[in-house]
Coordinates of C-alpha atoms and ligand atoms in Angstrom, one line a residue:
X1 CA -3.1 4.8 23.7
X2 CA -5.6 2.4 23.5
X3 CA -8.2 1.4 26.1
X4 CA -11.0 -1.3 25.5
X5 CA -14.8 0.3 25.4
X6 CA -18.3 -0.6 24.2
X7 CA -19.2 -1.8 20.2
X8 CA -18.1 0.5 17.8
X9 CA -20.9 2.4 16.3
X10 CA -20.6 5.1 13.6
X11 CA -20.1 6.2 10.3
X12 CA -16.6 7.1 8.8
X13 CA -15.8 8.5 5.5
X14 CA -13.0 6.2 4.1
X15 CA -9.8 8.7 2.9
X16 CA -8.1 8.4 -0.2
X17 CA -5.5 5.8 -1.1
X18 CA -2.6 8.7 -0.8
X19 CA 0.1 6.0 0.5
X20 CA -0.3 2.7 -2.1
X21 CA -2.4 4.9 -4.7
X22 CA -1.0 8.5 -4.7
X23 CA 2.8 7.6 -4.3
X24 CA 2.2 6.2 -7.6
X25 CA 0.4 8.2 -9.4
X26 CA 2.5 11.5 -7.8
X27 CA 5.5 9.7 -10.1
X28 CA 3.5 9.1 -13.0
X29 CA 2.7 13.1 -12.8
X30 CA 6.6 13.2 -14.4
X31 CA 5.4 11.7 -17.6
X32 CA 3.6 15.1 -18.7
X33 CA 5.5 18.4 -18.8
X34 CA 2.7 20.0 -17.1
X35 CA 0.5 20.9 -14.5
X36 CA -0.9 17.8 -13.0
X37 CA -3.6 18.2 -10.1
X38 CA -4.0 15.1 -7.6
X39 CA -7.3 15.3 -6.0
X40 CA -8.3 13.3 -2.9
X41 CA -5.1 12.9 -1.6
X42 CA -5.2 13.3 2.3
X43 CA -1.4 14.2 3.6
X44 CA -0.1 10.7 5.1
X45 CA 4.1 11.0 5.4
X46 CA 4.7 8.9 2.9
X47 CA 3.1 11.1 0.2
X48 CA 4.9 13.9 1.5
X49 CA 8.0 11.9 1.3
X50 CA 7.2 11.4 -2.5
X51 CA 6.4 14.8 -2.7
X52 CA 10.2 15.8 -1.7
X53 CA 11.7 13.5 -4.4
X54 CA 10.0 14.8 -6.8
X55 CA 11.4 18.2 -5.9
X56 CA 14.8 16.6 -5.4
X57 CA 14.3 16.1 -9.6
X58 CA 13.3 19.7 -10.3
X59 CA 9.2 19.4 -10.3
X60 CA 7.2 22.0 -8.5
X61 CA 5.0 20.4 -6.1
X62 CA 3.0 21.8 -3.9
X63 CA 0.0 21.1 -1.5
X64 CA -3.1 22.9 -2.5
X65 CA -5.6 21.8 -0.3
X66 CA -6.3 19.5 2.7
X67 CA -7.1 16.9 -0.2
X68 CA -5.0 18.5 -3.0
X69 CA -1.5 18.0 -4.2
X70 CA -0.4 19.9 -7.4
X71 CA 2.4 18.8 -9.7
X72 CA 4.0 21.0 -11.9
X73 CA 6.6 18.6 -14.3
X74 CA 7.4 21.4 -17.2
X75 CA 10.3 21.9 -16.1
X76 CA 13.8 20.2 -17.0
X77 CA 13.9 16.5 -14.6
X78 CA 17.9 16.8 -13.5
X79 CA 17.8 15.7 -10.3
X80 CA 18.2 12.5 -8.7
X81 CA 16.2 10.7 -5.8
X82 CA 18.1 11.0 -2.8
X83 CA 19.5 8.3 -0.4
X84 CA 18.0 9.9 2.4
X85 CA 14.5 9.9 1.0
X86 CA 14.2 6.4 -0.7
X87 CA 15.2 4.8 2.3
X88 CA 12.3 6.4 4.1
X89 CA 9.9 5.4 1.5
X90 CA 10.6 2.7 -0.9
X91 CA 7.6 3.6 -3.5
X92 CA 10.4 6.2 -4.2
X93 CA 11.8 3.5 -6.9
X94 CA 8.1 4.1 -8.7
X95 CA 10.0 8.0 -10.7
X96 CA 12.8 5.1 -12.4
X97 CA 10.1 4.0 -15.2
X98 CA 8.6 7.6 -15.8
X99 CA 11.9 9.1 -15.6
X100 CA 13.3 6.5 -18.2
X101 CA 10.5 7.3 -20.6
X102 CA 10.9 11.2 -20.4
X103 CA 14.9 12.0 -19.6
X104 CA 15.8 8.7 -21.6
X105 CA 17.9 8.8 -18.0
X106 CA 17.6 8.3 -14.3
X107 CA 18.9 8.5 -11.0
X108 CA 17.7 6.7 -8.2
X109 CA 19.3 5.4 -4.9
X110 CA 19.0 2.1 -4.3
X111 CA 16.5 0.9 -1.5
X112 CA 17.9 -1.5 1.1
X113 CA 15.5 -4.1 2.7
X114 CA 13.1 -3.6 5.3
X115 CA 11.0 -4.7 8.3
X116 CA 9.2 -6.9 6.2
X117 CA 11.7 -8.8 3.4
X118 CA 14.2 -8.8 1.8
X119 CA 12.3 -7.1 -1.4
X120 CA 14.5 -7.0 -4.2
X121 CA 13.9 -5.1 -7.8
X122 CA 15.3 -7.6 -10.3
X123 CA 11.9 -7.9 -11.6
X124 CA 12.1 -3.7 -12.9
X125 CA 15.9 -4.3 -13.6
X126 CA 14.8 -7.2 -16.2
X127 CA 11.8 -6.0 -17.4
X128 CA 13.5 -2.0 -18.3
X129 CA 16.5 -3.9 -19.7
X130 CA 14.2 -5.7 -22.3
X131 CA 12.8 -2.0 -23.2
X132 CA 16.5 -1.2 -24.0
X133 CA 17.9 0.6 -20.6
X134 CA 21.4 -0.2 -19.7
X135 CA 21.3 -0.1 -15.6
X136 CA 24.0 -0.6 -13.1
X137 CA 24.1 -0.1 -9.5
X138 CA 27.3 2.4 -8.8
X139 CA 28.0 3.6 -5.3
X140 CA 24.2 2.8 -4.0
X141 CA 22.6 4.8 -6.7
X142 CA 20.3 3.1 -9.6
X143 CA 21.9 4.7 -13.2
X144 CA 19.9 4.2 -15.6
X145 CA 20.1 5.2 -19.2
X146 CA 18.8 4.7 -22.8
X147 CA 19.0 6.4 -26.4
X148 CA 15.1 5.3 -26.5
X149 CA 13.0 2.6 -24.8
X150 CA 11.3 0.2 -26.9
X151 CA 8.2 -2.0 -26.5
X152 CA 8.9 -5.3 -25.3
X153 CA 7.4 -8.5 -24.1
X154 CA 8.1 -9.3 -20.4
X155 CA 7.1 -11.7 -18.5
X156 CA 7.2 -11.0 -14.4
X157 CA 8.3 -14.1 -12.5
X158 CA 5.9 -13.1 -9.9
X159 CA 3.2 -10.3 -10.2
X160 CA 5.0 -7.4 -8.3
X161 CA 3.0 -4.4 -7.7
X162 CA 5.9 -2.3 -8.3
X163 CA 7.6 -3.9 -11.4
X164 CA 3.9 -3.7 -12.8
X165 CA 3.8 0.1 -12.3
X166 CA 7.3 1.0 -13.5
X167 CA 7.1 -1.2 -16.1
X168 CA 3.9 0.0 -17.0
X169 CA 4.8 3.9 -16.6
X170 CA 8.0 3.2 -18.7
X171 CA 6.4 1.6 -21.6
X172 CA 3.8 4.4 -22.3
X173 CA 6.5 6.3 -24.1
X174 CA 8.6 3.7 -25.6
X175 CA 8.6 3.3 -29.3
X176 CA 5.9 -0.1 -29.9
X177 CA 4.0 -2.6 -27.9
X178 CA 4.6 -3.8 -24.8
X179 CA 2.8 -6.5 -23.2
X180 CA 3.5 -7.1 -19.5
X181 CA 2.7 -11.0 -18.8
X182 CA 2.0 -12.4 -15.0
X183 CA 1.1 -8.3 -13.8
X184 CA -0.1 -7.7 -10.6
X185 CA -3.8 -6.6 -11.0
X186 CA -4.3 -5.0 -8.0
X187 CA -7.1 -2.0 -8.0
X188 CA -4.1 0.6 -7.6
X189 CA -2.8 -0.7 -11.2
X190 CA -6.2 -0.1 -12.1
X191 CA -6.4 3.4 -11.2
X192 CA -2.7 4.4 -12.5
X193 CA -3.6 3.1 -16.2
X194 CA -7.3 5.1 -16.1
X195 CA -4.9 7.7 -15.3
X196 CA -2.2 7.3 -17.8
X197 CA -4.8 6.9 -20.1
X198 CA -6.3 10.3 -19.7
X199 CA -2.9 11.8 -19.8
X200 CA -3.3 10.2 -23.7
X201 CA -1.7 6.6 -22.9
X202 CA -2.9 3.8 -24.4
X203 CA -2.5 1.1 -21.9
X204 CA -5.2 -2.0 -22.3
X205 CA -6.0 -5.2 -20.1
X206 CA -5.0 -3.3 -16.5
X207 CA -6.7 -4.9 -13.6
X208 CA -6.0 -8.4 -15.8
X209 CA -2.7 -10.8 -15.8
X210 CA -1.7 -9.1 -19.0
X211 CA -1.2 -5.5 -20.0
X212 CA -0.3 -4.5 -23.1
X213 CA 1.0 -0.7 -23.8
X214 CA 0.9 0.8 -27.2
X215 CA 3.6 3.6 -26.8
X216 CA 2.6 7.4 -27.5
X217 CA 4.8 10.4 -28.0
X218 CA 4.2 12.8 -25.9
X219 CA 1.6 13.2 -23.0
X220 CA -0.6 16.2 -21.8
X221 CA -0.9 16.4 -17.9
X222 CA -4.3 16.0 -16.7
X223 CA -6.3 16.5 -13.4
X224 CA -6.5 13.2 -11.5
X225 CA -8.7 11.6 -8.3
X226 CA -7.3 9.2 -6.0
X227 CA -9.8 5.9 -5.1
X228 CA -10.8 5.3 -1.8
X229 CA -8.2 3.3 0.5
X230 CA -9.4 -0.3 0.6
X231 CA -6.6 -0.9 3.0
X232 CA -7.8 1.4 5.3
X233 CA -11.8 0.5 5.0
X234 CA -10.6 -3.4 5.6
X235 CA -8.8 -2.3 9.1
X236 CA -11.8 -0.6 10.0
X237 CA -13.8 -3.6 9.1
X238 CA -11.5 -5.5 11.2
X239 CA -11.2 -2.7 14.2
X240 CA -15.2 -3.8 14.2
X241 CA -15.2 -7.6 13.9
X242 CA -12.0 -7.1 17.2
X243 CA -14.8 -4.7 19.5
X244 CA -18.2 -5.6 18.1
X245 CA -20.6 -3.2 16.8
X246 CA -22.5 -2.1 13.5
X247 CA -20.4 0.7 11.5
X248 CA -20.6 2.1 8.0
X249 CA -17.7 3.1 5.6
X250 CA -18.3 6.0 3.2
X251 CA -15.8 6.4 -0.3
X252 CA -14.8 2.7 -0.4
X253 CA -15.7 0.0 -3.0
X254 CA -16.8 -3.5 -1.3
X255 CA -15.6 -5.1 -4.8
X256 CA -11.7 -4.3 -3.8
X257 CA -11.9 -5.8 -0.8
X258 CA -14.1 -9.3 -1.8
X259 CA -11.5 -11.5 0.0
X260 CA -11.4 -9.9 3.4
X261 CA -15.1 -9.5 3.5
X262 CA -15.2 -13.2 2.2
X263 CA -13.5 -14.1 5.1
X264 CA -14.9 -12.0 7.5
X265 CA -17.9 -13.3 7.0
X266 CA -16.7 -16.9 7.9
X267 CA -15.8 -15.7 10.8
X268 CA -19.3 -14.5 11.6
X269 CA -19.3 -11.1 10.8
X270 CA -22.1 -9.3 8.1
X271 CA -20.7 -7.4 5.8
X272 CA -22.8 -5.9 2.9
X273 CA -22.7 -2.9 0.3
X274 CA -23.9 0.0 0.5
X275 CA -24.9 2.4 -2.7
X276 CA -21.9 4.8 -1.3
X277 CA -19.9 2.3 0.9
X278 CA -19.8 -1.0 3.0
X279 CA -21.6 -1.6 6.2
X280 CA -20.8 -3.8 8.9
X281 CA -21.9 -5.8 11.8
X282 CA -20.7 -8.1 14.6
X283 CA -22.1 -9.5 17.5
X284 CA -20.4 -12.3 19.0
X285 CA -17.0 -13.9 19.6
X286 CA -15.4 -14.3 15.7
X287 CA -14.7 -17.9 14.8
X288 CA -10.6 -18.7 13.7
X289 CA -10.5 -19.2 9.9
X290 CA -7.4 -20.3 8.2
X291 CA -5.6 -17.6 6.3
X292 CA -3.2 -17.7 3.4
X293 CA -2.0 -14.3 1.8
X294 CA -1.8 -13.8 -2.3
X295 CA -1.2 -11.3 -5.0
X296 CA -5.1 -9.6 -5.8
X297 CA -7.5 -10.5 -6.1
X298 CA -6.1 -13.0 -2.6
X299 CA -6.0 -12.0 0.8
X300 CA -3.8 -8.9 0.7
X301 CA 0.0 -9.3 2.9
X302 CA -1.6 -5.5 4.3
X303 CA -4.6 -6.9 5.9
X304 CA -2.2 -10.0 7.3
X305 CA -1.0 -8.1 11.1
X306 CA -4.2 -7.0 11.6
X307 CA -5.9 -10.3 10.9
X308 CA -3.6 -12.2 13.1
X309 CA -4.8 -9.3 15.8
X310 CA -8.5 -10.6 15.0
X311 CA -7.8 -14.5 15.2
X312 CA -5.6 -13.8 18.5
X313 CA -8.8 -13.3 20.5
X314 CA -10.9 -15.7 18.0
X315 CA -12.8 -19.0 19.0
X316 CA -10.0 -21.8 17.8
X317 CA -7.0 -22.3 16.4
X318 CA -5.9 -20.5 12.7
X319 CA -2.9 -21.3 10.6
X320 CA -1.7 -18.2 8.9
X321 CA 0.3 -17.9 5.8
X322 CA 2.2 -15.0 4.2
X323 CA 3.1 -15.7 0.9
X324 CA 4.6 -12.4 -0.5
X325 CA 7.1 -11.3 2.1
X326 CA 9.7 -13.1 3.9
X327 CA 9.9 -11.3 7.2
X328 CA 6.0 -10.1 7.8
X329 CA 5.6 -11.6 11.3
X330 CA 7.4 -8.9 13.2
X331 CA 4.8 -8.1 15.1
X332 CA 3.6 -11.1 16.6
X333 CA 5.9 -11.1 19.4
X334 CA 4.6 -7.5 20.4
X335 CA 1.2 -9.5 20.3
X336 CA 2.6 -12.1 22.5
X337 CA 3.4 -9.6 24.8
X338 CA -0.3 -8.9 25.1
X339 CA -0.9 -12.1 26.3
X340 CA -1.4 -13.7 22.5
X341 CA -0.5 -17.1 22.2
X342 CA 0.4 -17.6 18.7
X343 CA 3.5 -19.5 17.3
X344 CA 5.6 -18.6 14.3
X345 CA 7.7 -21.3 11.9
X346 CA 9.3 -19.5 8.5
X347 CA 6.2 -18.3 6.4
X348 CA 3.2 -19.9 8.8
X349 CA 1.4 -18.4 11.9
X350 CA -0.3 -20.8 14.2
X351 CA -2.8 -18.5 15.7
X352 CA -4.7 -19.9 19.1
X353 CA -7.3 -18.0 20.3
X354 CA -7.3 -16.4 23.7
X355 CA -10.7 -15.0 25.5
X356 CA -8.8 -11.6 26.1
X357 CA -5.6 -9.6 25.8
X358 CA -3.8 -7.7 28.1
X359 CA -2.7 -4.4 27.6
X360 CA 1.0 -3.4 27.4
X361 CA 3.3 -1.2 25.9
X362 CA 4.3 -1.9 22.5
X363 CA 5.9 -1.1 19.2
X364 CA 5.3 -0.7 16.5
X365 CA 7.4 -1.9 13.1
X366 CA 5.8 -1.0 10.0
X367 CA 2.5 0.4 9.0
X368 CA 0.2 -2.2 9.1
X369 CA 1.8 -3.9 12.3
X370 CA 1.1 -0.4 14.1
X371 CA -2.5 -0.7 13.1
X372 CA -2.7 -3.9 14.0
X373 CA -1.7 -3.7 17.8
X374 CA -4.5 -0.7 17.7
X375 CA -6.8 -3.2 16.9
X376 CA -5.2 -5.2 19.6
X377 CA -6.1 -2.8 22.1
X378 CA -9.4 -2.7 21.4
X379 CA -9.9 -6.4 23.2
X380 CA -7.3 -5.9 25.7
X381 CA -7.9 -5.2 29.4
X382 CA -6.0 -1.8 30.4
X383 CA -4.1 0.5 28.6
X384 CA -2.0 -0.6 25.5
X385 CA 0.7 1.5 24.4
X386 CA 1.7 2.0 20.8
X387 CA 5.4 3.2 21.1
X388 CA 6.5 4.3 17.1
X389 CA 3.3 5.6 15.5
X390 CA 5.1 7.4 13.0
X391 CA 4.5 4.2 11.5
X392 CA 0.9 4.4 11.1
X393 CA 1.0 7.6 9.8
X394 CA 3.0 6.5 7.0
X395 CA -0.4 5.2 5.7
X396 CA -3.4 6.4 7.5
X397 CA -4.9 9.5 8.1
X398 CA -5.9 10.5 11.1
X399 CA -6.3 6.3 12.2
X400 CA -7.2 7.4 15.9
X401 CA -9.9 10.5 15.0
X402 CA -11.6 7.6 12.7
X403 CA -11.4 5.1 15.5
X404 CA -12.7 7.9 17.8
X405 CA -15.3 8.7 15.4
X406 CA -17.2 5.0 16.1
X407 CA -16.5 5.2 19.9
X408 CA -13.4 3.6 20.5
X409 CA -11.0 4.6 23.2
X410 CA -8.2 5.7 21.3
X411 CA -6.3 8.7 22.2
X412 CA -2.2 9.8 20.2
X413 CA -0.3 12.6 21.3
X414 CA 1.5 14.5 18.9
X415 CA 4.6 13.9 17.4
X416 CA 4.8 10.3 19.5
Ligands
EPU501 N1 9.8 -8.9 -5.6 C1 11.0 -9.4 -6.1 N2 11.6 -8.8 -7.2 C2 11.1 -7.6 -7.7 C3 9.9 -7.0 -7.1 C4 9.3 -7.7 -6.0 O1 11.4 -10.5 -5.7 O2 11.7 -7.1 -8.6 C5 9.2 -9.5 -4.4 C6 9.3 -8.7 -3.2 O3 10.5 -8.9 -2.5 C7 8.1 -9.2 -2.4 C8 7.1 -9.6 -3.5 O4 7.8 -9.6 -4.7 O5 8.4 -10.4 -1.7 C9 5.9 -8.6 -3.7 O6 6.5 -7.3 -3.9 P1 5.7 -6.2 -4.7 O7 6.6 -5.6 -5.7 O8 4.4 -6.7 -5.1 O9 5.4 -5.1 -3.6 P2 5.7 -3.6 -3.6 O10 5.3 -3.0 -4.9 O11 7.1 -3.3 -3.1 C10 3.4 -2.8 -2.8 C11 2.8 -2.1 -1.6 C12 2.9 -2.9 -0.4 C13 2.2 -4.2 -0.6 C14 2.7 -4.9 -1.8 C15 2.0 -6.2 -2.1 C16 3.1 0.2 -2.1 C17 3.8 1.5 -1.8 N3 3.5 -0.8 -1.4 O12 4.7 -3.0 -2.5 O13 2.3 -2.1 0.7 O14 2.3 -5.0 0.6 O15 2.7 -4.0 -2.9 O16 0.6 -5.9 -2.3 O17 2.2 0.2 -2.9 C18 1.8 -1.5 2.9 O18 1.0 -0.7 2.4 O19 1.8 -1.8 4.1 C19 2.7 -2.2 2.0 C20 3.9 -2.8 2.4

């Protein structure tokens, strides 16, 4: 429940990237028969969801602190990831490559599409089948198998985050080089190789367009710390630049979110590191900038609902592109309803800014189209209503407390 109030004004400690960072990392845990300790990583569902498939395949897991997860792979992998579980979280696909590399097999239901795309896998499929893994799809499960995976060269037709992590996961035990051509090079990548690397991988060039993975034999399980959530700092950012006010985010890197600031700041916002953080400042009515949303280092598809939220009450009129899913602009009728007046045609918003929202009831679709009719709220008149915030828990922790925390008017009732 979201009611409009003064600037925003505060200083929030950013959590760690549990949803797009720990998911990840939580599989790559089932490299090392082992203990593995995941440090910052705040409970958001869909780590928990994670957590629950990698029981399904016989780890131990286990939450051992507010910001602690413990893995414990030693055991024999047997199981399978679940139907149930995979639809509910499809970063559940990220145990095929680590499972590959260790059982030589896997078992993985297949993920259907979502509110956001179509989002197929034939990127993975391709890339494991040039390590040497024979896949088929059999009654809506994934079967994978191989006698050994091998280094390959593969070349990603576009660069996927996720074929870029299985890929990358799968390869650090196959037998040679492989070199993964056209990777994504978001920060997350990043942070999975440093990872892999401690565990004794030898994974080169992540965070560039090419990757290239010497395979190792075996590796040890080591304690790991998850970054700060850059998607969460830039809705924060933008939660400001929609009320007004000066804030400060703690844990965060302003170097991972270069675009958003970029373009924040052409919009007339400040927006400047600080030695722990980013800090940031707005005073007026945001000018409409044009939008168009690209792998890293572009204008993340995450930031793109609560960007359109921004430019809905901007000065002008924005075109807004989404270039990486085919179904992104869900939400923009729920903005509509607000009073929004923003048209969609296939992949392009045209945004025209409106002095003010109205509040309404509304729901919510995915996780960054909940947060993004929060932000709505913010400069709407009355009460706005976000029906379906299991959504935004998927991702955020604790989204209203933060918002709270720099003097918005944000209140959720449990279990809502
Ligand atoms: N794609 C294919 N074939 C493939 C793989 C992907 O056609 O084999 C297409 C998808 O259909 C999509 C595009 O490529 O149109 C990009 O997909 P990508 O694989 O990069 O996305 P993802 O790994 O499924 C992650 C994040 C998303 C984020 C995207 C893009 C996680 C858990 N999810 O998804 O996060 O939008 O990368 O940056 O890390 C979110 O946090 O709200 C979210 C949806």
């Amino acid at each position: 429940m979201v009611r409009p109030g003064p600037p925003l004004s505060g200083v929030v400690r950013v959590s760690g990237a549990a949803k797009n960072s720990g998911c990840k990392q939580l599989a790559a845990a089932l490299l090392a028969p082992g203990v593995t300790v995941i440090r910052n990583a705040p409970p958001v569902s869909d780590l928990d969801v994670m957590m629950d498939v990698l029981r399904a395949l016989g780890a131990a897991v286990e939450r051992t602190g507010d910001e602690e997860v413990t893995v414990d792979a030693s055991g024999p992998l047997e199981g399978e990831a679940p139907y149930e579980l995979v639809t509910r979280m499809r970063a559940s696909i990220n145990v095929l490559g680590p499972l590959l590399a260790r059982c030589r097999r896997a078992r993985v239901a297949m993920p259907g599409g979502d509110n956001i795309g179509s989002r197929k896998l034939d990127m993975h499929f391709r890339g494991l089948e040039a390590m040497g893994a024979d896949l088929s799809v059999v009654h809506g499960f994934i079967e994978a198998r191989c006698d050994r995976l091998y280094g390959a060269r593969v070349v990603l037709d576009f660069p996927s985050v996720g074929a870029t992590e299985n890929l990358l996961t799968a390869a650090v035990l196959a037998k040679g080089t492989t070199v993964i051509e056209n990777a994504a090079r978001e920060p997350e990548i990043t942070d999975l190789a440093a990872f892999v690397n401690r565990m004794g991988g030898q994974v080169i060039g992540a965070g560039t367009s090419t990757i290239e993975i010497d395979g190792v034999e075996e590796l040890l399980a080591v304690d790991t710390e998850l970054m700060g959530d850059r998607i969460e700092a830039g809705t924060l950012l933008m939660a400001c630049g929609i009320a007004g006010g000066e804030i400060e985010l703690q844990g965060v890197r302003l170097e991972h979110l270069e675009m958003v600031v970029m373009k924040l700041g052409e919009m007339g916002m400040r927006v400047s590191p600080t030695p722990d953080g980013i800090w940031a400042l707005a005073t007026k009515r945001l000018q409409s900038v044009d939008i168009a949303t690209l792998p890293y280092p572009g204008f993340a598809t995450d930031f793109m609902p609560m960007a359109v939220a921004l430019l809905s009450v901007a000065d002008g009129t924005a075109i807004v592109t989404e270039n990486v899913f085919d179904a992104r602009f869900g939400f923009v009728d729920e903005l509509n309803r607000m009073g929004a007046d923003i048209r969609t045609e296939g992949r392009h918003a045209v945004v025209r800014g409106v002095p003010r929202l109205s509040g309404a009831p509304v729901r919510a679709s995915d996780v960054r189209a909940g947060a993004a009719l929060v932000l709505a709220g913010l400069a709407a008149d009355g009460e706005t209503t976000v029906l379906d915030r299991r959504h935004v828990d998927r991702g955020y922790v604790d989204f209203t407390g933060k918002l709270r925390a720099l003097g918005a008017d944000v209140t959720s009732a449990e279990g809502e």
